[in-house]
Amino acid sequence: MADINEGTDLVFDRLLAARREEVVALQKAQADRLADVETRGQRSLAALQDSLPESLASYLGSDSSAEEAAAKDMKSCAATLAEQAPRESTALSAVMGNGPSAAAVGWLTPYYGTLHGSNGAIAWQGYNPGNIDASCWASGAGSGLFGTGAGSFTLYMDWWFTFRAPENRNYAQTIYVPFNGFYIVRADDGWFDSKEAKVNISMTARGYQYNYKPAGSVNVLSTGDDNINVNDRFDGWRTMYYSDLLGADQAYLLLSVALYVYARGGGSNAQLNFADGNANYLGVPLVYVS
């Protein structure tokens, strides 16, 4: 793992440290919200159980057999999807052959990368990042009523780009990210429970030169419901467009992909997997600056 203090670019070192603090705060806030919902939900659930006949109150307990069966089924499904080959080409030529024209700077590859694990720790970081193994999953428990028995995580993969703007003007930045992986979303909501599962992938770009520029975001995958049983591959290039006003000086661009999973209630599962098997990973993104 590279030490950011070994770098000679002090501006970038400060940007990297500030971004790390931002991600830690985001992940802590998400965990705190989940814990707060669980605490308040358990109080409401206990009050409900006390008011119900014993036969109904016992129904609200955890169904461990259903949870074990769902976990086993999800593991089998993940193994099958991991062995499947990508459906779309992620070859470099497929993107570069269709790039914009009239380049002021041209094609950029990442200068540095950081994979912020869903457990709050840094899973990987270093210069000139290659393919990245990234995955996160969540499983639910219990009835799911009042928001109880929920799991939720967000994993962030950051890529940093840097270039010297040749003149004072707006710069268009076309961003390409290759995905090779799969997702699984399962929930079986019943008549006296509240189950849900969902996954989400978003891409965010934010420039920096003397100060932070406005951010731009795009959602590339959003799937979820209270009754859902979906699994599929997620392959191919995803594109977004970003622009900022720059002076003739060094500039930076942060590209971040957020992988979000949520599952509530026994037997509910959500998974985003860009790690298992040789064909599954987050590829090296490209940025075309014009």
Coordinates of C-alpha atoms in Angstrom, one line a residue:
M1 CA 0.0 0.0 0.0
A2 CA 1.5 3.4 -1.0
D3 CA 2.1 6.0 1.6
I4 CA 0.6 9.4 0.4
N5 CA 3.3 11.2 2.4
E6 CA 5.9 9.8 0.0
G7 CA 4.5 11.9 -2.8
T8 CA 6.1 15.2 -4.0
D9 CA 2.7 16.8 -5.0
L10 CA 1.7 18.5 -1.7
V11 CA -1.6 19.8 -3.2
F12 CA -2.5 16.2 -4.2
D13 CA -1.5 14.9 -0.8
R14 CA -3.9 17.4 0.9
L15 CA -6.7 16.5 -1.6
L16 CA -6.2 12.8 -0.9
A17 CA -6.2 13.2 2.9
A18 CA -9.4 15.4 2.7
R19 CA -11.1 12.9 0.5
R20 CA -10.3 10.1 3.0
E21 CA -11.8 12.1 5.8
E22 CA -14.9 12.7 3.7
V23 CA -15.4 9.0 2.9
V24 CA -14.9 8.0 6.6
A25 CA -17.5 10.6 7.6
L26 CA -20.0 9.3 5.0
Q27 CA -19.6 5.7 5.9
K28 CA -19.9 6.5 9.7
A29 CA -23.0 8.5 9.1
Q30 CA -24.5 5.6 7.1
A31 CA -23.7 3.1 9.9
D32 CA -25.0 5.5 12.6
R33 CA -28.3 5.9 10.7
L34 CA -28.7 2.2 10.4
A35 CA -28.0 1.6 14.1
D36 CA -30.4 4.3 15.1
V37 CA -33.2 2.8 12.9
E38 CA -32.5 -0.6 14.4
T39 CA -32.6 0.7 18.0
R40 CA -35.9 2.6 17.5
G41 CA -37.3 -0.2 15.5
Q42 CA -36.6 -2.8 18.1
R43 CA -38.5 -0.8 20.7
S44 CA -41.5 -0.6 18.4
L45 CA -41.2 -4.3 17.6
A46 CA -41.1 -5.2 21.2
A47 CA -44.2 -3.1 21.9
L48 CA -46.0 -4.8 19.0
Q49 CA -45.0 -8.3 20.2
D50 CA -46.3 -7.6 23.7
S51 CA -49.7 -6.6 22.3
L52 CA -50.1 -9.6 20.0
P53 CA -51.3 -13.1 20.8
E54 CA -48.4 -15.5 21.4
S55 CA -48.9 -17.4 18.1
L56 CA -48.5 -14.1 16.1
A57 CA -45.8 -12.7 18.3
S58 CA -43.6 -15.8 17.7
Y59 CA -44.1 -15.3 13.9
L60 CA -42.1 -12.0 14.2
G61 CA -39.0 -13.8 15.4
S62 CA -36.0 -14.7 13.1
D63 CA -36.6 -17.5 10.7
S64 CA -33.1 -19.0 10.7
S65 CA -33.9 -21.8 8.3
A66 CA -35.2 -19.3 5.7
E67 CA -32.1 -17.2 6.1
E68 CA -29.7 -20.2 5.8
A69 CA -31.5 -21.4 2.7
A70 CA -31.4 -17.9 1.1
A71 CA -27.7 -17.6 1.9
K72 CA -27.0 -21.0 0.3
D73 CA -29.0 -20.1 -2.8
M74 CA -27.3 -16.8 -3.1
K75 CA -23.9 -18.4 -2.9
S76 CA -24.8 -20.8 -5.6
C77 CA -26.2 -18.1 -7.8
A78 CA -23.0 -15.9 -7.3
A79 CA -20.8 -18.9 -8.3
T80 CA -22.8 -19.3 -11.5
L81 CA -22.7 -15.6 -12.5
A82 CA -19.0 -15.4 -11.6
E83 CA -18.2 -18.0 -14.2
Q84 CA -20.1 -16.3 -17.0
A85 CA -18.1 -14.2 -19.5
P86 CA -18.9 -10.5 -20.0
R87 CA -21.5 -9.9 -22.7
E88 CA -20.0 -6.6 -24.0
S89 CA -16.5 -5.8 -25.1
T90 CA -14.4 -3.7 -22.7
A91 CA -11.4 -3.5 -25.0
L92 CA -9.6 -0.3 -25.0
S93 CA -10.0 0.1 -28.7
A94 CA -13.8 0.0 -28.3
V95 CA -13.7 3.3 -26.5
M96 CA -10.7 5.1 -27.9
G97 CA -11.9 4.4 -31.5
N98 CA -15.1 6.4 -30.7
G99 CA -13.6 9.2 -28.7
P100 CA -14.3 12.9 -29.2
S101 CA -12.2 15.0 -31.6
A102 CA -10.2 18.2 -31.3
A103 CA -8.4 17.3 -28.1
A104 CA -6.8 20.0 -26.0
V105 CA -5.2 17.5 -23.7
G106 CA -6.3 14.1 -25.0
W107 CA -6.6 10.8 -23.2
L108 CA -5.9 10.4 -19.5
T109 CA -5.4 7.3 -17.3
P110 CA -5.7 7.4 -13.5
Y111 CA -2.8 8.9 -11.6
Y112 CA -3.8 7.4 -8.3
G113 CA -6.6 5.2 -6.9
T114 CA -8.1 4.4 -3.5
L115 CA -10.6 1.6 -2.7
H116 CA -12.5 2.5 0.5
G117 CA -13.8 -0.8 1.9
S118 CA -17.4 -1.0 3.1
N119 CA -16.0 -1.8 6.6
G120 CA -14.5 1.7 6.8
A121 CA -10.9 0.7 6.1
I122 CA -8.8 1.3 3.0
A123 CA -8.9 -1.9 1.0
W124 CA -6.3 -0.7 -1.5
Q125 CA -4.5 2.4 -2.7
G126 CA -1.6 3.2 -5.0
Y127 CA -0.3 5.0 -8.1
N128 CA -1.2 4.0 -11.6
P129 CA -4.1 1.6 -10.6
G130 CA -4.9 -1.3 -12.8
N131 CA -8.0 -3.6 -12.6
I132 CA -9.6 -3.5 -9.1
D133 CA -11.4 -6.3 -7.3
A134 CA -14.4 -4.7 -5.5
S135 CA -17.5 -6.3 -4.0
C136 CA -20.0 -5.7 -1.2
W137 CA -23.0 -7.5 0.0
A138 CA -25.7 -7.2 2.7
S139 CA -28.2 -9.6 4.2
G140 CA -31.3 -9.0 6.3
A141 CA -32.7 -10.8 9.4
G142 CA -36.0 -11.1 11.3
S143 CA -39.3 -9.7 10.2
G144 CA -37.9 -6.4 8.9
L145 CA -40.7 -4.5 10.6
F146 CA -40.0 -0.9 11.6
G147 CA -36.7 -1.1 9.7
T148 CA -35.2 -3.8 11.9
G149 CA -32.9 -6.5 10.7
A150 CA -31.3 -4.4 7.9
G151 CA -27.8 -4.4 6.5
S152 CA -26.4 -1.6 4.4
F153 CA -23.0 -0.7 3.1
T154 CA -21.4 1.7 0.5
L155 CA -18.0 1.0 -1.0
Y156 CA -16.2 3.8 -2.8
M157 CA -13.6 3.4 -5.5
D158 CA -11.8 6.7 -6.2
W159 CA -9.6 7.4 -9.3
W160 CA -7.6 10.6 -9.5
F161 CA -6.6 12.2 -12.8
T162 CA -4.3 15.2 -13.2
F163 CA -3.3 17.3 -16.2
R164 CA -2.1 20.8 -17.1
A165 CA -4.7 22.9 -18.8
P166 CA -3.0 24.8 -21.7
E167 CA -5.2 27.9 -21.6
N168 CA -8.0 29.7 -19.6
R169 CA -11.4 28.2 -20.6
N170 CA -14.0 25.5 -20.0
Y171 CA -12.7 22.0 -20.5
A172 CA -15.0 19.1 -21.4
Q173 CA -14.1 15.8 -19.8
T174 CA -15.7 12.6 -21.2
I175 CA -15.4 9.8 -18.7
Y176 CA -15.5 6.1 -19.5
V177 CA -15.6 3.3 -16.8
P178 CA -15.4 -0.4 -17.7
F179 CA -17.5 -2.7 -15.5
N180 CA -17.2 -6.5 -15.4
G181 CA -19.3 -8.1 -12.7
F182 CA -22.8 -9.1 -11.5
Y183 CA -25.5 -8.2 -9.0
I184 CA -28.0 -10.2 -7.0
V185 CA -31.1 -8.7 -5.4
R186 CA -33.6 -10.9 -3.4
A187 CA -36.4 -10.2 -1.0
D188 CA -39.7 -12.0 -0.3
D189 CA -42.1 -9.7 1.5
G190 CA -45.0 -11.4 3.3
W191 CA -48.3 -10.5 4.9
F192 CA -46.8 -9.7 8.3
D193 CA -43.3 -8.6 7.7
S194 CA -41.4 -5.9 5.8
K195 CA -38.6 -7.1 3.6
E196 CA -36.7 -5.3 0.9
A197 CA -33.4 -5.5 -1.0
K198 CA -31.7 -3.1 -3.4
V199 CA -28.5 -2.2 -5.1
N200 CA -27.2 1.0 -6.6
I201 CA -24.2 2.1 -8.6
S202 CA -23.4 5.8 -9.2
M203 CA -20.5 7.7 -10.7
T204 CA -19.4 11.1 -9.5
A205 CA -16.9 13.5 -11.0
R206 CA -15.4 16.6 -9.2
G207 CA -12.6 18.8 -10.4
Y208 CA -10.1 20.8 -8.4
Q209 CA -7.9 23.8 -9.3
Y210 CA -7.2 26.2 -6.4
N211 CA -10.6 25.1 -5.1
Y212 CA -13.2 22.4 -5.6
K213 CA -15.4 22.7 -8.7
P214 CA -19.1 21.7 -8.7
A215 CA -19.6 17.9 -8.8
G216 CA -21.6 16.0 -11.4
S217 CA -23.1 12.5 -10.9
V218 CA -24.9 9.9 -12.9
N219 CA -26.6 6.7 -11.8
V220 CA -25.7 3.6 -13.8
L221 CA -27.7 0.9 -11.9
S222 CA -30.6 1.0 -9.5
T223 CA -32.6 -2.1 -8.8
G224 CA -34.7 -3.0 -5.8
D225 CA -38.1 -3.8 -4.3
D226 CA -39.9 -5.5 -1.4
N227 CA -40.7 -8.5 -3.6
I228 CA -37.8 -9.1 -6.0
N229 CA -35.6 -12.0 -7.2
V230 CA -33.2 -10.6 -9.8
N231 CA -29.7 -11.6 -10.8
D232 CA -27.7 -10.6 -13.8
R233 CA -24.4 -9.5 -15.1
F234 CA -23.3 -5.9 -15.3
D235 CA -20.7 -5.5 -18.0
G236 CA -19.5 -2.9 -20.4
W237 CA -18.4 0.8 -20.5
R238 CA -20.5 3.4 -18.7
T239 CA -20.0 7.0 -19.7
M240 CA -20.5 10.4 -18.1
Y241 CA -19.7 14.0 -19.1
Y242 CA -18.2 16.6 -16.9
S243 CA -16.8 20.1 -17.5
D244 CA -15.2 22.8 -15.4
L245 CA -13.6 26.2 -15.9
L246 CA -9.8 26.1 -15.5
G247 CA -6.9 28.4 -15.8
A248 CA -3.6 27.5 -17.5
D249 CA -2.2 25.5 -14.6
Q250 CA -2.3 22.0 -13.1
A251 CA -5.8 20.6 -12.6
Y252 CA -7.2 17.5 -10.9
L253 CA -10.2 15.4 -11.4
L254 CA -11.7 12.9 -8.9
L255 CA -13.8 10.1 -10.3
S256 CA -15.6 8.1 -7.7
V257 CA -17.8 5.0 -8.2
A258 CA -20.1 4.2 -5.3
L259 CA -21.4 0.6 -4.8
Y260 CA -24.4 0.5 -2.5
V261 CA -26.2 -2.5 -1.1
Y262 CA -29.2 -2.8 1.2
A263 CA -31.2 -5.8 2.5
R264 CA -33.9 -5.9 5.3
G265 CA -35.7 -8.9 6.7
G266 CA -34.8 -12.6 6.9
G267 CA -33.8 -14.2 3.6
S268 CA -33.2 -10.8 1.9
N269 CA -29.9 -10.4 0.2
A270 CA -28.2 -7.8 -2.0
Q271 CA -24.8 -8.2 -3.7
L272 CA -22.6 -6.2 -6.1
N273 CA -19.6 -8.3 -7.2
F274 CA -16.7 -7.1 -9.3
A275 CA -14.2 -9.5 -7.8
D276 CA -15.0 -13.2 -7.9
G277 CA -13.6 -15.1 -10.9
N278 CA -11.0 -14.0 -13.4
A279 CA -13.6 -12.1 -15.6
N280 CA -15.0 -9.8 -12.8
Y281 CA -13.3 -6.5 -11.8
L282 CA -13.6 -2.8 -12.2
G283 CA -11.4 -1.9 -15.2
V284 CA -9.1 1.1 -15.7
P285 CA -11.2 4.2 -16.5
L286 CA -10.3 6.7 -19.2
V287 CA -10.9 10.4 -19.4
Y288 CA -10.8 12.4 -22.7
V289 CA -10.2 16.1 -22.1
S290 CA -11.0 18.5 -24.9

